XYZ file of C-alpha atoms in Angstrom:
423
model
C -21.214 67.992 39.664
C -23.846 70.271 40.325
C -24.288 69.398 44.255
C -20.589 70.197 44.712
C -20.826 73.688 42.961
C -24.179 74.017 44.889
C -22.559 73.537 48.165
C -20.076 75.928 47.237
C -21.943 78.264 46.276
C -23.964 78.059 49.607
C -21.119 78.102 51.966
C -19.650 81.178 49.992
C -23.457 82.551 50.356
C -22.795 82.483 54.588
C -19.629 83.243 54.301
C -20.568 86.026 52.851
C -23.570 87.127 55.097
C -21.116 86.400 58.418
C -18.119 88.982 56.813
C -20.683 91.978 56.675
C -22.041 91.058 60.273
C -20.784 94.167 62.335
C -19.296 92.789 66.137
C -22.082 93.326 68.185
C -23.484 90.626 66.459
C -20.722 88.490 67.084
C -20.818 89.693 70.818
C -24.134 88.767 71.355
C -25.068 85.488 69.779
C -21.773 84.530 71.783
C -23.788 85.019 74.778
C -27.357 83.572 73.900
C -25.228 80.505 72.565
C -24.251 80.151 76.260
C -26.685 80.961 78.321
C -29.040 78.428 75.899
C -26.065 76.255 77.255
C -27.489 76.923 80.700
C -31.054 77.089 80.241
C -30.917 74.083 78.231
C -28.952 71.575 80.662
C -31.729 72.633 83.680
C -35.184 72.679 81.535
C -36.241 69.617 81.898
C -36.563 68.914 85.840
C -37.274 72.673 86.391
C -40.301 71.995 87.052
C -40.254 68.645 88.608
C -37.569 70.131 90.980
C -40.343 72.749 91.942
C -43.475 70.042 92.062
C -40.265 67.528 94.083
C -40.100 69.845 96.214
C -43.822 70.169 97.109
C -45.567 72.114 94.601
C -49.631 71.516 93.145
C -49.571 71.935 89.283
C -51.823 74.618 90.422
C -49.503 75.974 92.273
C -45.856 75.476 89.557
C -48.660 77.615 87.337
C -48.916 80.441 89.755
C -45.416 80.797 90.582
C -44.980 80.827 86.814
C -47.664 82.831 86.475
C -45.736 85.083 88.750
C -42.565 85.745 87.123
C -44.026 85.999 83.403
C -46.856 88.873 85.336
C -44.031 90.401 86.487
C -41.194 90.844 84.727
C -44.248 91.756 82.019
C -45.095 95.097 83.769
C -40.805 95.833 83.607
C -40.966 94.869 80.416
C -41.974 98.401 79.475
C -39.684 100.227 81.624
C -36.667 98.278 80.917
C -37.439 98.791 77.191
C -37.605 102.108 77.066
C -34.459 102.576 79.026
C -32.763 100.751 76.723
C -33.701 103.486 73.769
C -32.548 106.248 76.680
C -29.426 104.711 77.707
C -28.766 102.599 76.141
C -28.450 98.177 75.975
C -25.186 97.260 77.503
C -26.245 98.289 81.038
C -29.926 97.359 80.758
C -28.248 94.616 79.339
C -25.744 94.045 82.146
C -28.812 94.475 84.656
C -31.102 91.177 83.284
C -27.734 88.412 83.017
C -27.402 89.704 87.001
C -31.604 88.538 87.962
C -30.403 85.852 86.131
C -27.181 84.879 88.293
C -29.379 85.839 90.836
C -32.147 83.289 90.150
C -29.872 80.322 89.509
C -28.909 81.334 93.169
C -31.982 80.569 94.799
C -32.263 77.730 93.209
C -29.538 76.066 93.979
C -30.688 77.210 97.594
C -34.036 76.364 97.750
C -35.697 73.907 99.797
C -38.723 74.209 99.092
C -41.593 75.251 97.172
C -42.581 78.853 97.137
C -38.742 79.963 97.944
C -38.605 79.123 93.499
C -41.110 82.022 93.743
C -38.085 84.041 93.827
C -36.050 82.218 91.796
C -39.457 82.324 88.875
C -39.287 85.742 89.118
C -35.365 87.211 89.355
C -35.222 84.192 86.348
C -37.771 85.764 84.048
C -36.536 88.957 84.778
C -33.136 88.105 84.077
C -34.608 85.949 81.176
C -36.468 88.805 79.644
C -34.233 91.483 79.510
C -31.607 90.670 78.652
C -33.303 88.618 75.682
C -35.138 92.544 74.493
C -30.794 93.555 74.913
C -29.707 90.600 72.549
C -33.053 91.744 70.528
C -32.157 95.054 70.125
C -28.261 94.410 68.752
C -29.513 91.868 67.032
C -31.878 93.726 65.152
C -30.640 96.905 64.930
C -27.073 94.926 63.179
C -29.408 93.153 61.113
C -30.373 94.231 57.706
C -33.871 93.689 56.507
C -33.101 91.077 53.891
C -30.372 89.483 56.229
C -32.690 89.310 59.029
C -34.075 85.875 59.202
C -31.169 84.598 58.402
C -28.622 86.516 60.904
C -31.664 85.323 63.340
C -31.776 81.897 62.828
C -27.966 82.002 62.668
C -27.563 82.626 66.171
C -30.525 80.689 67.528
C -28.440 76.649 64.886
C -25.867 78.175 67.354
C -27.511 78.742 70.193
C -30.457 75.904 70.409
C -28.771 74.029 68.008
C -24.862 72.395 69.286
C -24.373 74.612 72.325
C -28.330 73.241 73.086
C -27.884 69.415 72.122
C -24.902 69.189 74.525
C -27.271 71.196 77.941
C -29.345 68.300 77.922
C -26.249 65.657 77.406
C -24.274 66.185 80.611
C -27.171 67.942 82.612
C -28.217 64.000 82.440
C -25.314 62.775 83.377
C -24.866 65.153 86.380
C -28.129 64.418 87.818
C -27.507 60.460 87.127
C -23.731 60.859 89.312
C -25.516 63.186 91.816
C -28.356 60.398 92.445
C -31.562 60.690 89.826
C -34.691 62.794 89.556
C -34.725 64.041 92.371
C -34.172 66.981 94.147
C -30.525 65.690 95.153
C -29.760 64.797 91.452
C -31.043 68.010 90.268
C -29.868 70.717 92.000
C -26.217 70.844 91.403
C -27.358 72.188 88.158
C -28.434 75.865 88.744
C -24.584 75.891 89.672
C -22.988 74.920 87.068
C -25.748 77.500 85.693
C -24.458 80.084 87.897
C -21.113 79.819 86.593
C -21.725 80.176 83.129
C -23.822 83.168 83.824
C -21.385 85.144 85.739
C -18.798 83.946 82.247
C -21.673 86.190 79.993
C -21.699 88.825 82.610
C -17.722 88.890 81.716
C -18.728 88.633 77.768
C -20.723 91.007 77.483
C -18.840 93.795 79.908
C -15.727 93.314 78.054
C -17.115 93.159 73.988
C -19.923 94.454 73.476
C -20.267 98.219 72.741
C -22.198 101.384 73.931
C -23.250 102.204 71.278
C -27.294 103.245 71.197
C -30.238 104.161 68.204
C -31.572 106.630 69.212
C -33.353 110.186 67.128
C -31.694 113.033 68.124
C -35.191 115.004 65.833
C -37.536 114.245 68.604
C -37.797 115.636 72.044
C -39.093 112.818 74.322
C -39.991 113.806 77.884
C -42.177 110.602 78.978
C -42.059 107.331 79.589
C -46.145 107.111 78.257
C -45.637 109.304 75.456
C -42.338 107.953 74.315
C -44.392 104.361 74.047
C -47.171 106.344 72.287
C -45.242 107.695 70.014
C -44.926 104.038 68.892
C -47.361 103.637 67.360
C -47.428 107.006 65.490
C -44.825 105.700 63.129
C -45.168 101.547 62.857
C -48.325 99.972 61.150
C -50.654 97.105 62.031
C -48.807 96.967 65.610
C -52.662 96.451 67.519
C -52.968 93.413 65.537
C -49.531 92.452 65.844
C -49.160 92.519 69.131
C -52.068 89.917 69.391
C -50.421 87.768 66.880
C -47.069 87.467 68.680
C -48.169 87.461 72.423
C -50.185 84.131 70.748
C -46.772 82.664 69.767
C -45.893 83.227 72.841
C -48.282 80.878 74.242
C -46.824 77.877 74.686
C -44.017 79.473 77.362
C -46.595 79.398 79.876
C -49.080 76.953 78.588
C -47.449 74.428 77.286
C -43.478 74.291 78.399
C -43.177 73.793 81.763
C -45.744 70.782 81.904
C -43.768 69.122 78.667
C -41.682 67.321 81.011
C -43.666 67.253 83.787
C -46.443 64.992 81.720
C -43.352 63.370 80.146
C -41.052 62.346 83.432
C -45.468 61.638 85.961
C -47.493 59.913 83.123
C -45.129 58.459 80.726
C -42.328 57.237 83.019
C -39.957 59.284 80.829
C -35.761 59.337 83.294
C -32.989 61.204 83.310
C -31.888 60.134 79.720
C -35.031 60.358 77.807
C -35.631 64.095 79.360
C -32.154 65.224 78.115
C -32.701 62.655 75.044
C -36.318 65.171 74.353
C -34.575 69.030 75.255
C -32.235 67.716 72.634
C -34.219 66.511 69.833
C -35.533 70.364 70.707
C -32.546 71.577 69.966
C -31.196 69.320 67.285
C -34.433 71.189 65.203
C -33.122 74.506 64.538
C -29.957 73.140 64.326
C -30.572 71.730 61.001
C -33.236 73.421 59.959
C -33.251 76.579 61.185
C -30.392 77.774 58.891
C -32.229 76.769 55.901
C -35.701 78.223 57.164
C -34.720 81.557 57.674
C -33.008 81.658 54.647
C -36.903 80.095 53.130
C -38.391 83.055 55.303
C -36.056 85.272 53.825
C -36.700 84.304 49.229
C -41.221 83.637 49.976
C -41.360 85.848 52.625
C -42.243 85.687 56.635
C -46.007 84.113 56.822
C -45.821 81.506 54.835
C -42.892 79.441 56.664
C -45.208 80.495 60.082
C -47.734 77.907 58.430
C -46.013 75.816 57.052
C -43.999 75.012 60.629
C -47.165 75.913 62.757
C -48.804 72.025 61.939
C -45.509 70.144 63.266
C -45.252 71.380 66.544
C -49.645 70.341 67.348
C -48.055 67.073 65.940
C -45.794 67.387 68.748
C -48.653 67.976 71.253
C -50.589 65.443 69.949
C -47.569 62.765 69.651
C -46.612 64.046 73.675
C -50.431 62.685 74.546
C -50.390 59.497 73.007
C -46.662 58.311 72.782
C -47.117 54.415 74.193
C -42.439 54.022 74.093
C -40.061 56.596 74.447
C -38.919 57.137 71.139
C -42.361 58.433 70.816
C -41.395 61.103 73.724
C -38.584 61.923 71.619
C -40.396 62.618 67.976
C -42.523 64.596 70.196
C -39.313 66.920 71.348
C -37.931 66.905 68.077
C -40.620 68.418 66.635
C -41.295 71.060 69.644
C -37.961 72.089 68.121
C -39.503 73.573 65.667
C -41.541 76.347 67.778
C -38.085 77.930 68.123
C -37.492 78.440 64.287
C -41.337 79.809 64.645
C -40.343 82.661 66.829
C -37.404 83.728 64.894
C -39.178 84.043 61.729
C -41.721 85.849 63.641
C -39.533 88.257 65.450
C -38.566 89.366 62.459
C -41.355 90.944 61.026
C -41.808 92.186 64.846
C -38.477 94.108 64.758
C -39.600 94.771 60.349
C -43.074 96.677 62.323
C -40.924 99.947 63.155
C -38.100 102.415 62.715
C -34.594 101.111 64.435
C -34.453 104.692 66.753
C -38.561 102.899 68.120
C -36.571 99.153 68.990
C -36.480 98.752 72.836
C -39.527 100.349 73.284
C -41.530 98.431 71.000
C -39.662 95.492 72.318
C -40.993 96.534 74.716
C -44.096 97.098 74.755
C -44.046 93.557 73.190
C -42.537 91.361 75.596
C -44.893 93.052 78.365
C -48.473 91.588 76.199
C -46.752 88.620 75.708
C -45.481 88.037 79.497
C -49.211 88.764 81.294
C -51.503 86.883 78.290
C -48.654 83.899 79.403
C -48.148 84.411 82.357
C -51.570 84.150 82.281
C -52.193 80.821 80.505
C -49.580 79.695 83.238
C -51.718 79.354 85.981
C -55.281 78.753 84.153
C -53.151 75.529 82.586
C -52.240 74.820 86.768
C -55.666 74.474 86.961
C -56.945 72.927 83.910
C -54.159 69.589 84.621
C -55.590 69.544 88.733
C -59.104 69.647 87.310
C -60.140 69.343 83.580
C -56.364 67.118 83.002
C -53.023 66.723 82.273
C -53.456 66.298 78.709
C -56.348 69.349 77.944
C -53.121 71.469 78.875
C -51.786 70.723 75.031
C -55.450 70.497 73.419
C -56.245 73.721 74.314
C -53.060 75.109 73.579
C -53.206 73.488 69.823
C -57.097 75.075 69.528
C -56.122 78.671 70.625
C -53.048 78.638 67.844
C -55.790 77.099 65.503
C -58.306 78.771 65.667
C -56.792 82.935 66.811
C -53.999 83.526 65.663
C -53.385 82.037 62.787
C -56.406 83.800 61.644
C -54.867 87.129 62.496
C -51.852 86.687 61.004
C -54.041 85.672 57.603
C -54.784 89.263 57.902
C -50.838 91.146 58.794
C -49.244 92.253 55.524
C -46.112 90.831 54.841
C -43.131 92.485 55.883
C -40.295 91.010 53.823
C -39.986 93.992 51.472
C -40.652 96.535 52.677
C -39.585 99.588 54.975
C -40.456 101.841 57.013
C -39.928 106.264 56.183
C -42.025 108.180 58.442
C -43.989 106.780 59.928
C -45.163 104.640 57.191
C -44.739 101.914 55.159
C -43.513 101.643 51.013
C -41.769 99.125 48.982
C -38.556 98.752 49.178
């Protein structure tokens, strides 16, 4: 009876949570879920596809580095524009770039064309995610934020995120296996899904803006500098947030390549690894989000970080397919971690500065990820593939976590006139 009563209370609380959210939050959750479905379908094969078109590991690093670097440089501008002209137009521009990326991927005949596709992808991904995050941050109350973001990840990285790699593996098998011919059709399916998300945002998202009418803003750099006057601990957080994003450049572009080339993973094992990656936030995303809203963001991050380290160690050591899949499942904790980290990011500045603040964060994140992507390729070719993953663990353990220890908890705080006060 107690178990049934507890389950009933939990369902009631979740129902109440969903009912009190705004329409824009529902729209952006749906868009994120569809986008993640398309991405999870192609992600097991992106790096393998690039190498199959003639790239070395160093050149693969260069491809990712250029995409992230250019997107990072433009993040400041996109954040400023979101606060100036509103989220919707920038959101649509980002989705358009994603569509262009899928077109170039699908038509690529050599690895140099992938550079254009990757630049378009990172421009589109960062701009659309930036817009999505702005909507999410300003639509959710502090006490709902980690839960709301985790719920979004549960649907996006969970249900549809699990379906994507399974469908991808079936399509790759149908068209000839893990090679250029077998992988290419996935990009055209991704293009179709992206067009659907464009229409969704165009027709359903409001034109709401979050701006302050009390401050006249004349220029990009004055607006950006104003962010640091209103928030607290932002410089330390820039380093922490950038280090949190490091795996996007250093680990994930090489994860599937390592499993395929050194562990013999075929399209099904690659698909199961990504499915396992999606399973973790599906099952545990909301519980960890609720836990972060109860005991604090930092404590949950401390709990999750070692699991991601272990996933990399298992990948290196894996003697068989089952261990590769287990590694993929543990890697899913990374998405839970960045969701909780994102909740802290949103709680450091006032809502009218959210677009600029996220632009600044993304600028530093992507520049660091760009540098790490290139470094990872060089390490792979000259030192050894396994050192890519070992060095990533060391950087997280000895730099990010110590910096996080010195960061104040943000759960029970709100910003008022540039000062952090108890809520």
